[in-house]
Coordinates of C-alpha atoms and ligand atoms in Angstrom, one line a residue:
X1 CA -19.9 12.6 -3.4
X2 CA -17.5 14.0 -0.9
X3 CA -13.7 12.7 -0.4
X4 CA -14.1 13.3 3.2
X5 CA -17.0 10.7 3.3
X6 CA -15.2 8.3 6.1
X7 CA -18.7 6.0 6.9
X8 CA -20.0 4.8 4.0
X9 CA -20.0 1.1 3.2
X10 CA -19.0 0.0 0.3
X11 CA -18.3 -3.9 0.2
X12 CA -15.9 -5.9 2.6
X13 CA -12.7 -5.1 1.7
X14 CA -13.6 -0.9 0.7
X15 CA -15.0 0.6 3.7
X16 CA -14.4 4.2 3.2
X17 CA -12.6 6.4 0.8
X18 CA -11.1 10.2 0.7
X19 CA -9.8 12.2 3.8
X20 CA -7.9 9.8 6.4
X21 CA -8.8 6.6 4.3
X22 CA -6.0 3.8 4.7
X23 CA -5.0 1.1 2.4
X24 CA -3.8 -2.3 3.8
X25 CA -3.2 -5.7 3.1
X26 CA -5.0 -9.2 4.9
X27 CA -2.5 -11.4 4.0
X28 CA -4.9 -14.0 5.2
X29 CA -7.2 -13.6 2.4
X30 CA -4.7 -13.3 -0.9
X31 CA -4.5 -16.0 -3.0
X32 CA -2.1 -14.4 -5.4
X33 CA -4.4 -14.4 -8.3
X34 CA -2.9 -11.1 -9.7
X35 CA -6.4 -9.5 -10.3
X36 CA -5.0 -6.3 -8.2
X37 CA -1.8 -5.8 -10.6
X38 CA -4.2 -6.2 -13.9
X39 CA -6.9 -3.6 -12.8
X40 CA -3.9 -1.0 -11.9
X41 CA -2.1 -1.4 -15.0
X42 CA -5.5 -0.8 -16.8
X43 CA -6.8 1.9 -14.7
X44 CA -3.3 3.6 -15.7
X45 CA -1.9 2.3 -18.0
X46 CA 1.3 1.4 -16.1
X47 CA 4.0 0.1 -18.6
X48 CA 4.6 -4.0 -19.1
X49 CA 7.6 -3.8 -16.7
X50 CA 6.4 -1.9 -14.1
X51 CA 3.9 -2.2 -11.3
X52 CA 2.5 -0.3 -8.9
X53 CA 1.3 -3.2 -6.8
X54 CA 2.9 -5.9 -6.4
X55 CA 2.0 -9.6 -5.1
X56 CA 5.0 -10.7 -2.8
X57 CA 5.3 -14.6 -1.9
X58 CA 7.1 -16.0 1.0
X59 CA 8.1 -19.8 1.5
X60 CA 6.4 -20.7 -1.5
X61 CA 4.8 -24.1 -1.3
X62 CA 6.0 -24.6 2.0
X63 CA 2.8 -25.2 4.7
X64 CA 2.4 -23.7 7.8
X65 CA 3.0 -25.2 11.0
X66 CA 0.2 -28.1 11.9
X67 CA -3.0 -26.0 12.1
X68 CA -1.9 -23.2 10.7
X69 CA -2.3 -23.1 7.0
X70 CA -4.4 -19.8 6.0
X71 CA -3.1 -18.6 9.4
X72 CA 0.1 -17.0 8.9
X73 CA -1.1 -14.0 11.2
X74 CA -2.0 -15.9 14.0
X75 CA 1.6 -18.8 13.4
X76 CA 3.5 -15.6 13.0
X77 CA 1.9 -14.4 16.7
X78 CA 2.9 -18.3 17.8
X79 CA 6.2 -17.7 16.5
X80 CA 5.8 -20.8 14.5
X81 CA 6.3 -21.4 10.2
X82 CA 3.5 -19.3 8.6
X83 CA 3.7 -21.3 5.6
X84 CA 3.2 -19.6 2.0
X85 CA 1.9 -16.3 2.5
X86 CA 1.5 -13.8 -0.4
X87 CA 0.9 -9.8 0.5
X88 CA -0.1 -7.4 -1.8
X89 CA 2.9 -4.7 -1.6
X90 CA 1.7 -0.9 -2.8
X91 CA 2.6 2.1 -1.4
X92 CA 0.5 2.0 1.8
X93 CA 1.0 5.9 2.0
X94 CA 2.6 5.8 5.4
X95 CA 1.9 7.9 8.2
X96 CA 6.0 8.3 9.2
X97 CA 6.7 8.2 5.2
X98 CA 10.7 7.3 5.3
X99 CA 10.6 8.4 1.6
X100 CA 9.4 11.7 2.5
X101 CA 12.5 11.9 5.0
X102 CA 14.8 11.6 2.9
X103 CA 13.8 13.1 -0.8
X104 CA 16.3 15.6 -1.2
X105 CA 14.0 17.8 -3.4
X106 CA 11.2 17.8 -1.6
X107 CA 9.2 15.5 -4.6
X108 CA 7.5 13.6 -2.1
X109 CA 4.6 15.2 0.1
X110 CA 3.1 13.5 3.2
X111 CA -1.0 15.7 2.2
X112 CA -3.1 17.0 4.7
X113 CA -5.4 14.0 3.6
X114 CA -3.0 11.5 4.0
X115 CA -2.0 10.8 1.1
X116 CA 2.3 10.4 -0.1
X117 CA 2.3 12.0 -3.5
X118 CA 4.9 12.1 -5.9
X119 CA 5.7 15.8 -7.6
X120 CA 7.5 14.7 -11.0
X121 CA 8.7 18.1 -12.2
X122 CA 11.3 18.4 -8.4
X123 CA 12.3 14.6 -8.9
X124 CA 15.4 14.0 -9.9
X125 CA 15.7 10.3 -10.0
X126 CA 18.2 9.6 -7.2
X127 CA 16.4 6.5 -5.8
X128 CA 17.0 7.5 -1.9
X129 CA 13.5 7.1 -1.8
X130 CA 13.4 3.2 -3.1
X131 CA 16.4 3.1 -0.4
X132 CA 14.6 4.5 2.5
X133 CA 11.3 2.5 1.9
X134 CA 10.7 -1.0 3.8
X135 CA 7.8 -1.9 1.0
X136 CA 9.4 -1.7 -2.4
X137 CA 7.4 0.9 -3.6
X138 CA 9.0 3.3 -5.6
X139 CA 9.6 2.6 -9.5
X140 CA 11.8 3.6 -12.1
X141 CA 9.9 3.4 -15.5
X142 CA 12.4 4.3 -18.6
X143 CA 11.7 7.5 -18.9
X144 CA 14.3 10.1 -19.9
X145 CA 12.5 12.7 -19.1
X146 CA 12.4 15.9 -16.8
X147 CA 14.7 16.7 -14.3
X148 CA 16.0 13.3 -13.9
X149 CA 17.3 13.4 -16.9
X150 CA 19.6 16.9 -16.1
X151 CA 21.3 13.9 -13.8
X152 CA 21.2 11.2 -16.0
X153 CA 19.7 8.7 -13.8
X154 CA 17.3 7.5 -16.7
X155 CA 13.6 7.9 -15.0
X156 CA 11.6 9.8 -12.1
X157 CA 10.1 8.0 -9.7
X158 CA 6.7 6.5 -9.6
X159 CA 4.1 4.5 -7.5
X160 CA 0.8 4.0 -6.5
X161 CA -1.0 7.2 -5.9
X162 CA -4.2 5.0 -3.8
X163 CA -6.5 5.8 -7.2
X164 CA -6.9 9.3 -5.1
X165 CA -8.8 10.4 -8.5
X166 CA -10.7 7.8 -7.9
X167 CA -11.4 8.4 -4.1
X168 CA -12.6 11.9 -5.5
X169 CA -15.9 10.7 -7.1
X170 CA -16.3 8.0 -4.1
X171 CA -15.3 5.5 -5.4
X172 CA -12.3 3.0 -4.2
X173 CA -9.1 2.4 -5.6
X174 CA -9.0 -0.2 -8.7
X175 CA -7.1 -2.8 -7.3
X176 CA -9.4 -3.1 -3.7
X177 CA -12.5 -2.8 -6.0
X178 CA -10.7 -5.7 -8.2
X179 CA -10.2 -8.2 -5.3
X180 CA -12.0 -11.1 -5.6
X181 CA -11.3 -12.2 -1.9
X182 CA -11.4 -9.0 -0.5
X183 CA -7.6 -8.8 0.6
X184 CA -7.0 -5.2 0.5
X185 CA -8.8 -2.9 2.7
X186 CA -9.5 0.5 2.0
X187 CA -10.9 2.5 5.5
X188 CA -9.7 4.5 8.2
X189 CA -7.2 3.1 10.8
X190 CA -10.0 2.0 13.1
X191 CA -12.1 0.5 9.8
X192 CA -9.4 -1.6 8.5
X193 CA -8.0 -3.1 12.3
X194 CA -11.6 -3.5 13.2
X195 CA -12.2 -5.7 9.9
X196 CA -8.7 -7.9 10.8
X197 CA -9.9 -8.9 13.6
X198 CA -13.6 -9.0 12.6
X199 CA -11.9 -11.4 10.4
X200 CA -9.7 -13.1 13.1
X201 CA -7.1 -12.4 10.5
X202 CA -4.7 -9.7 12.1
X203 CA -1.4 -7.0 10.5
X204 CA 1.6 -9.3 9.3
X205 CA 3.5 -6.8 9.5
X206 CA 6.6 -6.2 12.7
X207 CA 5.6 -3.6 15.4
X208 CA 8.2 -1.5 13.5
X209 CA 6.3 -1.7 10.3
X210 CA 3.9 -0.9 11.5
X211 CA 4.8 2.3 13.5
X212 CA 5.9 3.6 10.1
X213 CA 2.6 3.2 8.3
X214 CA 0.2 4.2 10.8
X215 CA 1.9 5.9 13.4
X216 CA 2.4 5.1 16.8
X217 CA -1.2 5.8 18.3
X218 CA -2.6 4.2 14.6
X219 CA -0.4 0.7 15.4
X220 CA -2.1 0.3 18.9
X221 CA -5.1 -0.3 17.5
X222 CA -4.0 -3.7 15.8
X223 CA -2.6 -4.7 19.2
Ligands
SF4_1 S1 7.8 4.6 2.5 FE1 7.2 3.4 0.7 S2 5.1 2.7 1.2 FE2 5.6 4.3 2.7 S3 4.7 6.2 1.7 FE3 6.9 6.1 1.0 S4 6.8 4.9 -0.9 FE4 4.8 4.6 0.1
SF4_2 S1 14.1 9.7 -6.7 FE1 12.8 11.6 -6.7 S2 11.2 11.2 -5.2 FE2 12.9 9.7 -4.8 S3 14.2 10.7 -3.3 FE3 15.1 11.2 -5.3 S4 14.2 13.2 -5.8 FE4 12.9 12.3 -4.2

């Protein structure tokens, strides 16, 4: 099967893989079950302390303002108490990748298909990159390898790579595919704002955030 194969539907939450595919949390629909972290540790064998996604909860056990529980898009837009909301936190491999910015050796690459990948042989383990990025994705397994270890900064970097491998034979990256409630989306810009609001679940992320991970003209179309 092609990478570049952008229309073909494969469930609810995986839309389309390869060229120009997106991933992207509805907060809406995560009930924090963890599935997501177990299938990308076993798909790659990421190490006990260390994850590549991560499920982040906010006002936990709190509920939303009256109406508004399993709403916290739409309180958010109301400026009112979303309640407890968890998002799935990867690396959404931003179209304005900060990370990319500022890697001093060039490690990090923004690819023609959109993808932010991580060269480990240039990094060298500074950590500007878990600096410069709003989502918390970079990690710093023990490693004391490479050139990070010329600096003695212990580890080079490391984060989700959106199962590209996987996106190669068609198919969609482990954690989506995992998803019992079909919380993380896998499509093209249009794909994934079309299935938010399809959904009448919406981005729960600022206008900034937003910017950052799909570009200007890519955050319009979740307005
Ligand atoms: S800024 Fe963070 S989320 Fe965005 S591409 Fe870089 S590591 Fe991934
Ligand atoms: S830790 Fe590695 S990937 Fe991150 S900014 Fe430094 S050299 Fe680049």
């Amino acid at each position: 099967m092609s990478t570049n194969n952008s229309n073909q539907v494969m469930g609810q939450g995986v839309m389309s893989v390869g060229e120009d595919a997106r991933i992207f949390p509805d907060v809406e629909a995560c009930i924090d079950c963890g599935g997501c972290v177990v299938a990308c540790k076993r798909t790659w064998d990421v190490p006990r302390d260390e994850q590549r996604i991560s499920i982040s909860t906010m006002l936990e056990g709190q509920e939303a303002a009256a109406g508004l529980n399993a709403n916290s898009a739409q309180a958010l837009r109301q400026g009112q108490s979303p309640g407890e909301t968890s998002v799935p936190m990867q690396c959404y491999h931003c179209e304005n990748a900060p990370c990319v910015s500022v890697c001093p050796t060039d490690s990090l690459l923004k690819k023609d298909n959109g993808f932010v990948e991580v060269r480990d042989d240039l990094c060298v383990g500074c950590q500007y990159c878990l600096s410069a990025c709003p989502f918390g994705a970079p990690q710093f397994p023990e490693a004391d390898e490479g050139a990070a270890k010329l600096f003695g900064t212990g580890g080079t970097m490391d984060k989700c790579t959106m199962c590209e491998e996987r996106q190669d034979v068609g198919k969609g990256p482990a954690c989506a595919e995992e998803c019992a409630t079909d919380a993380i989306l896998v499509g093209t810009t249009g794909q994934i704002a079309e299935e938010l609001d399809k959904r009448g679940s919406a981005s729960f992320f600022n206008q900034e955030a937003m910017e950052i991970i799909f570009g200007e003209e890519g955050a319009r179309e979740f307005q």
